[in-house]
Short mmCIF file of C-alpha atoms and ligand atoms in Angstrom, two decimals:
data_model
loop_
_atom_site.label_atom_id
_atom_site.label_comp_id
_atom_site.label_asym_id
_atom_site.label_seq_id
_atom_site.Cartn_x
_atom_site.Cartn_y
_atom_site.Cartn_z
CA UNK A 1 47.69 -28.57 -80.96
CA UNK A 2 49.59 -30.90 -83.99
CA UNK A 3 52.14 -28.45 -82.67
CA UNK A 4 54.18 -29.45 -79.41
CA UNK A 5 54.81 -27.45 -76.73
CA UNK A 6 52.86 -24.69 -78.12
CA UNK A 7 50.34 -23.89 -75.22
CA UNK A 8 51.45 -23.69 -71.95
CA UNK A 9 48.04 -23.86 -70.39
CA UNK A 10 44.46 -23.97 -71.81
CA UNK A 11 41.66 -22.29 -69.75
CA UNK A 12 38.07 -24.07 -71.02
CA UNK A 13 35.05 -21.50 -69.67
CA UNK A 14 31.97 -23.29 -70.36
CA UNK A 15 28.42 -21.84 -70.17
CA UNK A 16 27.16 -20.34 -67.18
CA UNK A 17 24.73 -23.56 -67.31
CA UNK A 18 27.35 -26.54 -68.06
CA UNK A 19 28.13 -29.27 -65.58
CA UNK A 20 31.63 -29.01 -65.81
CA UNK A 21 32.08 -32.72 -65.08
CA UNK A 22 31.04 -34.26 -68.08
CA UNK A 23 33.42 -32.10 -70.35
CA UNK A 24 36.32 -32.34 -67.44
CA UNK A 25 35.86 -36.20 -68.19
CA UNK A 26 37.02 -35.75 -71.62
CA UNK A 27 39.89 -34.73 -71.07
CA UNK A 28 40.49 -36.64 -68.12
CA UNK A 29 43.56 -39.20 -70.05
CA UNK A 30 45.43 -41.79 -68.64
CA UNK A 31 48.42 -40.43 -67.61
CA UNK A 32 50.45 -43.40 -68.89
CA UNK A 33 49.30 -42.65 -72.64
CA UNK A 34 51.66 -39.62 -72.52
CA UNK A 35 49.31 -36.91 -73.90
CA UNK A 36 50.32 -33.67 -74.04
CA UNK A 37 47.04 -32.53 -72.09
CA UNK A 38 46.43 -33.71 -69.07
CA UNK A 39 43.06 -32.17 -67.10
CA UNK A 40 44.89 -29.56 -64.29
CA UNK A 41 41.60 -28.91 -61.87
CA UNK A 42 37.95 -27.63 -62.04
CA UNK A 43 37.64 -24.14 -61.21
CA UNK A 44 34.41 -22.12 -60.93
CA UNK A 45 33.26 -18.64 -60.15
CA UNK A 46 30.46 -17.68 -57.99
CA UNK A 47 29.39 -13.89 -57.97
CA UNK A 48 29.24 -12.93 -54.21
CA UNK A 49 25.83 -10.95 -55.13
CA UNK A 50 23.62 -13.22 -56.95
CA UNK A 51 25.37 -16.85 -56.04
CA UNK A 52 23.37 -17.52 -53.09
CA UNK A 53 20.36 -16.62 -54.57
CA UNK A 54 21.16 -19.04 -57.79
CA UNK A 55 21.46 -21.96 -55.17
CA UNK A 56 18.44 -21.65 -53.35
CA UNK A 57 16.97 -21.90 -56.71
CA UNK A 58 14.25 -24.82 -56.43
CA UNK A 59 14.33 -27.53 -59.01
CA UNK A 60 11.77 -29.73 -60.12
CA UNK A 61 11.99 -33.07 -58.59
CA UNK A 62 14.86 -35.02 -59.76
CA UNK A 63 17.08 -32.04 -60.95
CA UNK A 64 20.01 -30.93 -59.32
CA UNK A 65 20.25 -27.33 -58.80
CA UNK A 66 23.42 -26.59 -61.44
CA UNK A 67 25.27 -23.84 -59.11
CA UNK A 68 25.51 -26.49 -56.34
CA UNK A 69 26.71 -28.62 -58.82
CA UNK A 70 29.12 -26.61 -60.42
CA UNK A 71 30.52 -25.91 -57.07
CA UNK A 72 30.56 -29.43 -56.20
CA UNK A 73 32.58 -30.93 -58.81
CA UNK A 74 35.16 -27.55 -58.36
CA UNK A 75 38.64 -28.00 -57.12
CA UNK A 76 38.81 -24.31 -56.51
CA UNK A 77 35.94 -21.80 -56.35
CA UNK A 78 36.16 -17.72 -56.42
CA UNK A 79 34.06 -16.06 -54.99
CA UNK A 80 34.22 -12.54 -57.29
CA UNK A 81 32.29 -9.34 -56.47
CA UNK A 82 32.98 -9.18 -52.88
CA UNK A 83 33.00 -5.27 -53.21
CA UNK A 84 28.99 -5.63 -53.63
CA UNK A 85 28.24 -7.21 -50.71
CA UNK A 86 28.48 -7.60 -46.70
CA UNK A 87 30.80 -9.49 -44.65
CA UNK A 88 28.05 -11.31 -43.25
CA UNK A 89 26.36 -11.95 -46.96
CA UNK A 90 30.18 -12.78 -48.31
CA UNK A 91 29.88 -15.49 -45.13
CA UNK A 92 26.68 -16.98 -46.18
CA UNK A 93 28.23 -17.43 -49.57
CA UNK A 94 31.10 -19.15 -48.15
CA UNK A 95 29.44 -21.37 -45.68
CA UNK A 96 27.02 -22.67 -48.20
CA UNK A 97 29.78 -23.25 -50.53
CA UNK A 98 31.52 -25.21 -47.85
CA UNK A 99 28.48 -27.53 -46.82
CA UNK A 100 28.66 -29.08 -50.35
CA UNK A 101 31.77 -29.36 -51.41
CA UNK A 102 34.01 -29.59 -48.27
CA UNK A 103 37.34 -30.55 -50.06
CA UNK A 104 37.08 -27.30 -52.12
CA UNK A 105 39.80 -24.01 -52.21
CA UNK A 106 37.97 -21.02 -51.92
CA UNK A 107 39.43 -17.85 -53.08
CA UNK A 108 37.52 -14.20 -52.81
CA UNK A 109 38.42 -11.89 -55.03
CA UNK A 110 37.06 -8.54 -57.04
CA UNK A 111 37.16 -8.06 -61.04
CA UNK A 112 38.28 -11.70 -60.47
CA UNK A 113 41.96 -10.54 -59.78
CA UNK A 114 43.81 -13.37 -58.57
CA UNK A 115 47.36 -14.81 -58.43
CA UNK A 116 47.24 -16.87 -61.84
CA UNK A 117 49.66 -19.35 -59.55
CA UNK A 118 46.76 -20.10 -57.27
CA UNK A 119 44.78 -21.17 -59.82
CA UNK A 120 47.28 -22.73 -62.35
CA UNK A 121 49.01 -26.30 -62.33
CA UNK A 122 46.71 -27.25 -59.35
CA UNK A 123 47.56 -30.94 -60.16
CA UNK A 124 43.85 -31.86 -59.12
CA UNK A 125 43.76 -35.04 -60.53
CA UNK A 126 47.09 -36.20 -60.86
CA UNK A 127 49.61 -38.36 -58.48
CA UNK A 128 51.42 -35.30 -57.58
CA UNK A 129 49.59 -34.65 -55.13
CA UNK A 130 49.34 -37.49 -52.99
CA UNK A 131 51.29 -36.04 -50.55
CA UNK A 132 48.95 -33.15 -49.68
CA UNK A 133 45.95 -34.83 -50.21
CA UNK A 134 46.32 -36.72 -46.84
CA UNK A 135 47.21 -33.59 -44.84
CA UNK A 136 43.83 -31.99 -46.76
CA UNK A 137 41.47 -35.01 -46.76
CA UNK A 138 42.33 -35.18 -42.65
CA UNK A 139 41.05 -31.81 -42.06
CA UNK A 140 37.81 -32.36 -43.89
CA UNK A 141 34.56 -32.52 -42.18
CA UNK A 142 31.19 -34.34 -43.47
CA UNK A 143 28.94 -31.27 -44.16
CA UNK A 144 24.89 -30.57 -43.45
CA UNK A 145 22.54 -29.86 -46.51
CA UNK A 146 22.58 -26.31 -46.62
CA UNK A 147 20.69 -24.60 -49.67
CA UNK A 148 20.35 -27.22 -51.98
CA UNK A 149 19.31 -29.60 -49.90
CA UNK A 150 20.64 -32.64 -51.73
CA UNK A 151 24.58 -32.19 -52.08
CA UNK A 152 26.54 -32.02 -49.68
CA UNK A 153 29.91 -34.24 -48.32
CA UNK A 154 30.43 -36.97 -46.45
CA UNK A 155 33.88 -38.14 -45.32
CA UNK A 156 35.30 -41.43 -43.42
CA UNK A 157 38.26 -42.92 -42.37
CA UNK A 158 38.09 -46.85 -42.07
CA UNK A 159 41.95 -48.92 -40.87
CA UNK A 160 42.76 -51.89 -42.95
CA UNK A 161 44.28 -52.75 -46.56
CA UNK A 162 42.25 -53.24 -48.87
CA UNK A 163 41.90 -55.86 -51.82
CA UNK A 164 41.81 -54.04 -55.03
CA UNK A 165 39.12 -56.10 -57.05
CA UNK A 166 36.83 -55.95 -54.06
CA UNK A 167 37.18 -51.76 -54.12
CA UNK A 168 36.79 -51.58 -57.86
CA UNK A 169 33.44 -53.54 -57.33
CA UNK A 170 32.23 -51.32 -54.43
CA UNK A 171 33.33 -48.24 -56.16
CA UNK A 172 31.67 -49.53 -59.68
CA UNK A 173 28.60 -50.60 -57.28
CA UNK A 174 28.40 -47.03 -56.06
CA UNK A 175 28.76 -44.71 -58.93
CA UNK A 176 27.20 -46.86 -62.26
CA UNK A 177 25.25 -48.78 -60.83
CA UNK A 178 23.97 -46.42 -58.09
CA UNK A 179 23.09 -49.68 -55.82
CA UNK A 180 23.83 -47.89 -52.31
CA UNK A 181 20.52 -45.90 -50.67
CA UNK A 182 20.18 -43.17 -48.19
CA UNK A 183 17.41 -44.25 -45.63
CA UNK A 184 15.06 -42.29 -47.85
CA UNK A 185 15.54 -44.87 -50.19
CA UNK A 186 16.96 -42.84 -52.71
CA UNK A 187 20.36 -43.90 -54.57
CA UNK A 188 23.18 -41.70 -53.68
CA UNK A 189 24.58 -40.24 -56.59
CA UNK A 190 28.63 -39.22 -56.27
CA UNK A 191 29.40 -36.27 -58.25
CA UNK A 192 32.99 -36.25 -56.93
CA UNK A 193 35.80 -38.89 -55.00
CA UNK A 194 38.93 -38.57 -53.84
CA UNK A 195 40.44 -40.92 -51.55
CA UNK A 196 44.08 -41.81 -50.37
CA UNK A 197 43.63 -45.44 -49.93
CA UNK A 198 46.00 -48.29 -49.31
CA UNK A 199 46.01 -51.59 -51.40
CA UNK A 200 46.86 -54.58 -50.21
CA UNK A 201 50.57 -55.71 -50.88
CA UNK A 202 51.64 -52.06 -52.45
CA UNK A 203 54.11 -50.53 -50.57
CA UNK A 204 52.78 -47.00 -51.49
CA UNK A 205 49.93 -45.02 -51.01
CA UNK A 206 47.18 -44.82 -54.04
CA UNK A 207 45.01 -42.20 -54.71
CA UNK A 208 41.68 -43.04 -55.23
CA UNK A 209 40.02 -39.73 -58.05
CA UNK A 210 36.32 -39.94 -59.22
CA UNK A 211 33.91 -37.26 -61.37
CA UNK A 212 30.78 -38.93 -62.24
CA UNK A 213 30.40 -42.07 -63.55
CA UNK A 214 34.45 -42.05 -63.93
CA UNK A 215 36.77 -42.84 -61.55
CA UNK A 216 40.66 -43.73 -61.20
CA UNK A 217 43.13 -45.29 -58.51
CA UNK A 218 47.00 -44.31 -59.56
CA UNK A 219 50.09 -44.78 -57.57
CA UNK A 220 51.38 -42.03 -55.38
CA UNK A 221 54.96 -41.43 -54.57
CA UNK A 222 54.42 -41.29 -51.24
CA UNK A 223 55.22 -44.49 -49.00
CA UNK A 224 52.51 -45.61 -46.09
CA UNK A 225 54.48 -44.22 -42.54
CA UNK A 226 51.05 -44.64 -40.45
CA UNK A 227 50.92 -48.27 -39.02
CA UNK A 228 47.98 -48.95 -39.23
CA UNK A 229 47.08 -47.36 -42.80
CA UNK A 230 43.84 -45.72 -43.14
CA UNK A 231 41.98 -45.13 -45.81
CA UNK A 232 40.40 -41.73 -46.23
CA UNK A 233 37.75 -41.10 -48.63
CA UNK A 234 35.83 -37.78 -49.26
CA UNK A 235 32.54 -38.26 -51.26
CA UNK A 236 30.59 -34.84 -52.60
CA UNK A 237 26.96 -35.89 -54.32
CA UNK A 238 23.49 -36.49 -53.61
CA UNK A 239 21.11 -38.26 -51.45
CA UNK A 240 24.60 -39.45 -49.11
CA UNK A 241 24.70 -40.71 -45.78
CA UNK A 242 28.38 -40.95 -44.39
CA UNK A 243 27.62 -43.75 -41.85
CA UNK A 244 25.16 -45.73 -44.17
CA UNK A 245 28.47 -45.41 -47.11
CA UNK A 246 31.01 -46.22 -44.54
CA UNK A 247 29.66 -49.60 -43.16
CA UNK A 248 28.66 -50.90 -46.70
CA UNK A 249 32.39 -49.90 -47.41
CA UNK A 250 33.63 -51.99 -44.91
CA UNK A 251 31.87 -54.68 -45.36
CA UNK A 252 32.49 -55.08 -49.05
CA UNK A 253 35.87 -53.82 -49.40
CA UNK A 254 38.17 -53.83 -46.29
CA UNK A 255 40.09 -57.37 -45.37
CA UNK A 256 39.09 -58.76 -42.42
CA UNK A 257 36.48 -55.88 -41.67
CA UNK A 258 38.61 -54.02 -39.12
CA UNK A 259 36.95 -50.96 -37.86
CA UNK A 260 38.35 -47.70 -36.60
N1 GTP B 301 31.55 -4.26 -58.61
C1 GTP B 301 32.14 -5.24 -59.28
N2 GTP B 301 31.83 -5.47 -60.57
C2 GTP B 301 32.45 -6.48 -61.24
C3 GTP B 301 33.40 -7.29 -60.59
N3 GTP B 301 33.84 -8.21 -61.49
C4 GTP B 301 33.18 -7.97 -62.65
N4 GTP B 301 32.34 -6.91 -62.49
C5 GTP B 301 31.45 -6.31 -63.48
O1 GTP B 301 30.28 -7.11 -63.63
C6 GTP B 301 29.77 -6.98 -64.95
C7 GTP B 301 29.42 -8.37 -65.47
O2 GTP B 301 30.59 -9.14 -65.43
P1 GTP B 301 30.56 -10.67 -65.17
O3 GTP B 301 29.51 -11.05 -64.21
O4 GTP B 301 31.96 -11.06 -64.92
O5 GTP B 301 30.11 -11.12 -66.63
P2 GTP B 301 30.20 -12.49 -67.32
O6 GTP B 301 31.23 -13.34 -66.71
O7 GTP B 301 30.26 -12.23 -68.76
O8 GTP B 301 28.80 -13.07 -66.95
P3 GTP B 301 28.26 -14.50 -67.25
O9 GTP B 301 27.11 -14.25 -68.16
O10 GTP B 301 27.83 -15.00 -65.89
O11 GTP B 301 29.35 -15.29 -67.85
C8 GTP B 301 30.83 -6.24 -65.76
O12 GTP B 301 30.39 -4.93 -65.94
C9 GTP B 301 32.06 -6.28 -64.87
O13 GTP B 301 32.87 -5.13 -65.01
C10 GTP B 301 33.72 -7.03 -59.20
O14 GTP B 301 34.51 -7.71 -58.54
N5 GTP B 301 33.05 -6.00 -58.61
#
């Protein structure tokens, strides 16, 4: 690594029973430090047999089953092994990988043979792409609790700019110190963010990127065209209700509280 320009691309497989978050966060840099490794996108591979099976998997109260969470924090998924199974099993696979992580690329493939430039220089997490984000984060639905009852994704779009102290608070609010509650009572837990949102008094849009407990808000290229801006966010985690989110969102974060 001393050496520069040595790897083009490093491809981290963890354990079949990692969270992929936690080591995605370490190399998750500030882009302004200039490292030579910045963190491309999460990818994870579900075998078409035994994936549904391994996230109907029950866990003791508490846990999170790890397939569902694996797929949740994923920019891209693959579904390998389609050979072994039906169309109709392949589309229980895919639905339930939809209701948790609605944002996600999903690929199908057998022996895992895929176009290495679908799944290389994804720019997940960086500023690059800002520009697609919107298009994507417009076409994504909230989803239903599907197998594992507990994840699953919960979009809104709120009009306004917003103050940038008052989001950091809300967003520091919601994912350390896990203050916002389902009507259950239980603290929704974000295992992924992504958000275009727009900042009072900045000219361009700013993504909004979060995996765990970490989160980011970077300038994109890309200048505001819609009058009035909206803010889209796209939350994938626990225990979340969209509409419970959305109004403590606008209440703590957008100036002068104008709705949709
Ligand atoms: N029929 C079929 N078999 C496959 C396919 N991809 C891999 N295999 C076979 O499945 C067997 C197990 O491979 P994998 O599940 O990829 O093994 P692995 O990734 O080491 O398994 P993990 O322990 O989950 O990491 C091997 O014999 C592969 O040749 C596929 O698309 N179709």
């Amino acid at each position: 690594m001393a050496k520069k320009g040595k790897f083009d691309y490093i491809l981290l497989e963890t354990t079949g029973l990692a969270d992929p978050g936690a080591v995605a966060s370490m190399f998750w840099v500030d882009a302004e430090l200039g490292s030579d490794i910045y963190l491309d996108g999460i990818v994870t591979v579900i075998d078409a047999k035994y994936g549904l099976q391994q996230l109907s998997e029950e866990k003791a109260e508490g846990l999170t089953n790890e397939a569902a969470r694996q797929i949740a924090v994923a920019d891209l998924t693959i579904i390998n092994k389609t050979d072994l199974v039906t169309e109709e099993e392949l589309t229980q696979t895919r639905d339930a990988v939809r209701s948790i992580n609605g944002l996600v690329k999903i690929l199908e493939t057998q022996r895992s043979r895929v176009d290495l430039s679908q799944v290389l220089d994804l720019h997940s997490f960086d500023s690059k792409e800002g520009v697609n984000l919107t298009e994507k984060l417009q076409l994504v639905k909230s989803t239903r609790p599907h197998l594992d009852k507990s994840i699953l994704t919960a979009t809104f779009e709120v009009t306004g700019d917003l103050p940038e102290d008052a989001l950091n608070v809300f967003i520091q609010d919601l994912l350390w110190e896990k203050m916002y509650k389902n009507k259950e009572g239980q603290p929704m837990t974000v295992i992924r963010l992504k958000g275009i949102v727009s900042l009072a008094g900045k000219e361009h849009q700013v993504m909004l990127q979060g995996v765990h407990e970490l989160y980011d808000l970077n300038e994109t290229p890309q200048l505001w065209e819609e009058n009035p801006r909206i803010n889209r966010l796209v939350f994938i985690g626990r225990n979340l209700d969209k509409d419970i989110l959305r109004e403590q969102f606008i209440s703590a974060v957008v100036q002068g509280a104008a709705e949709n």
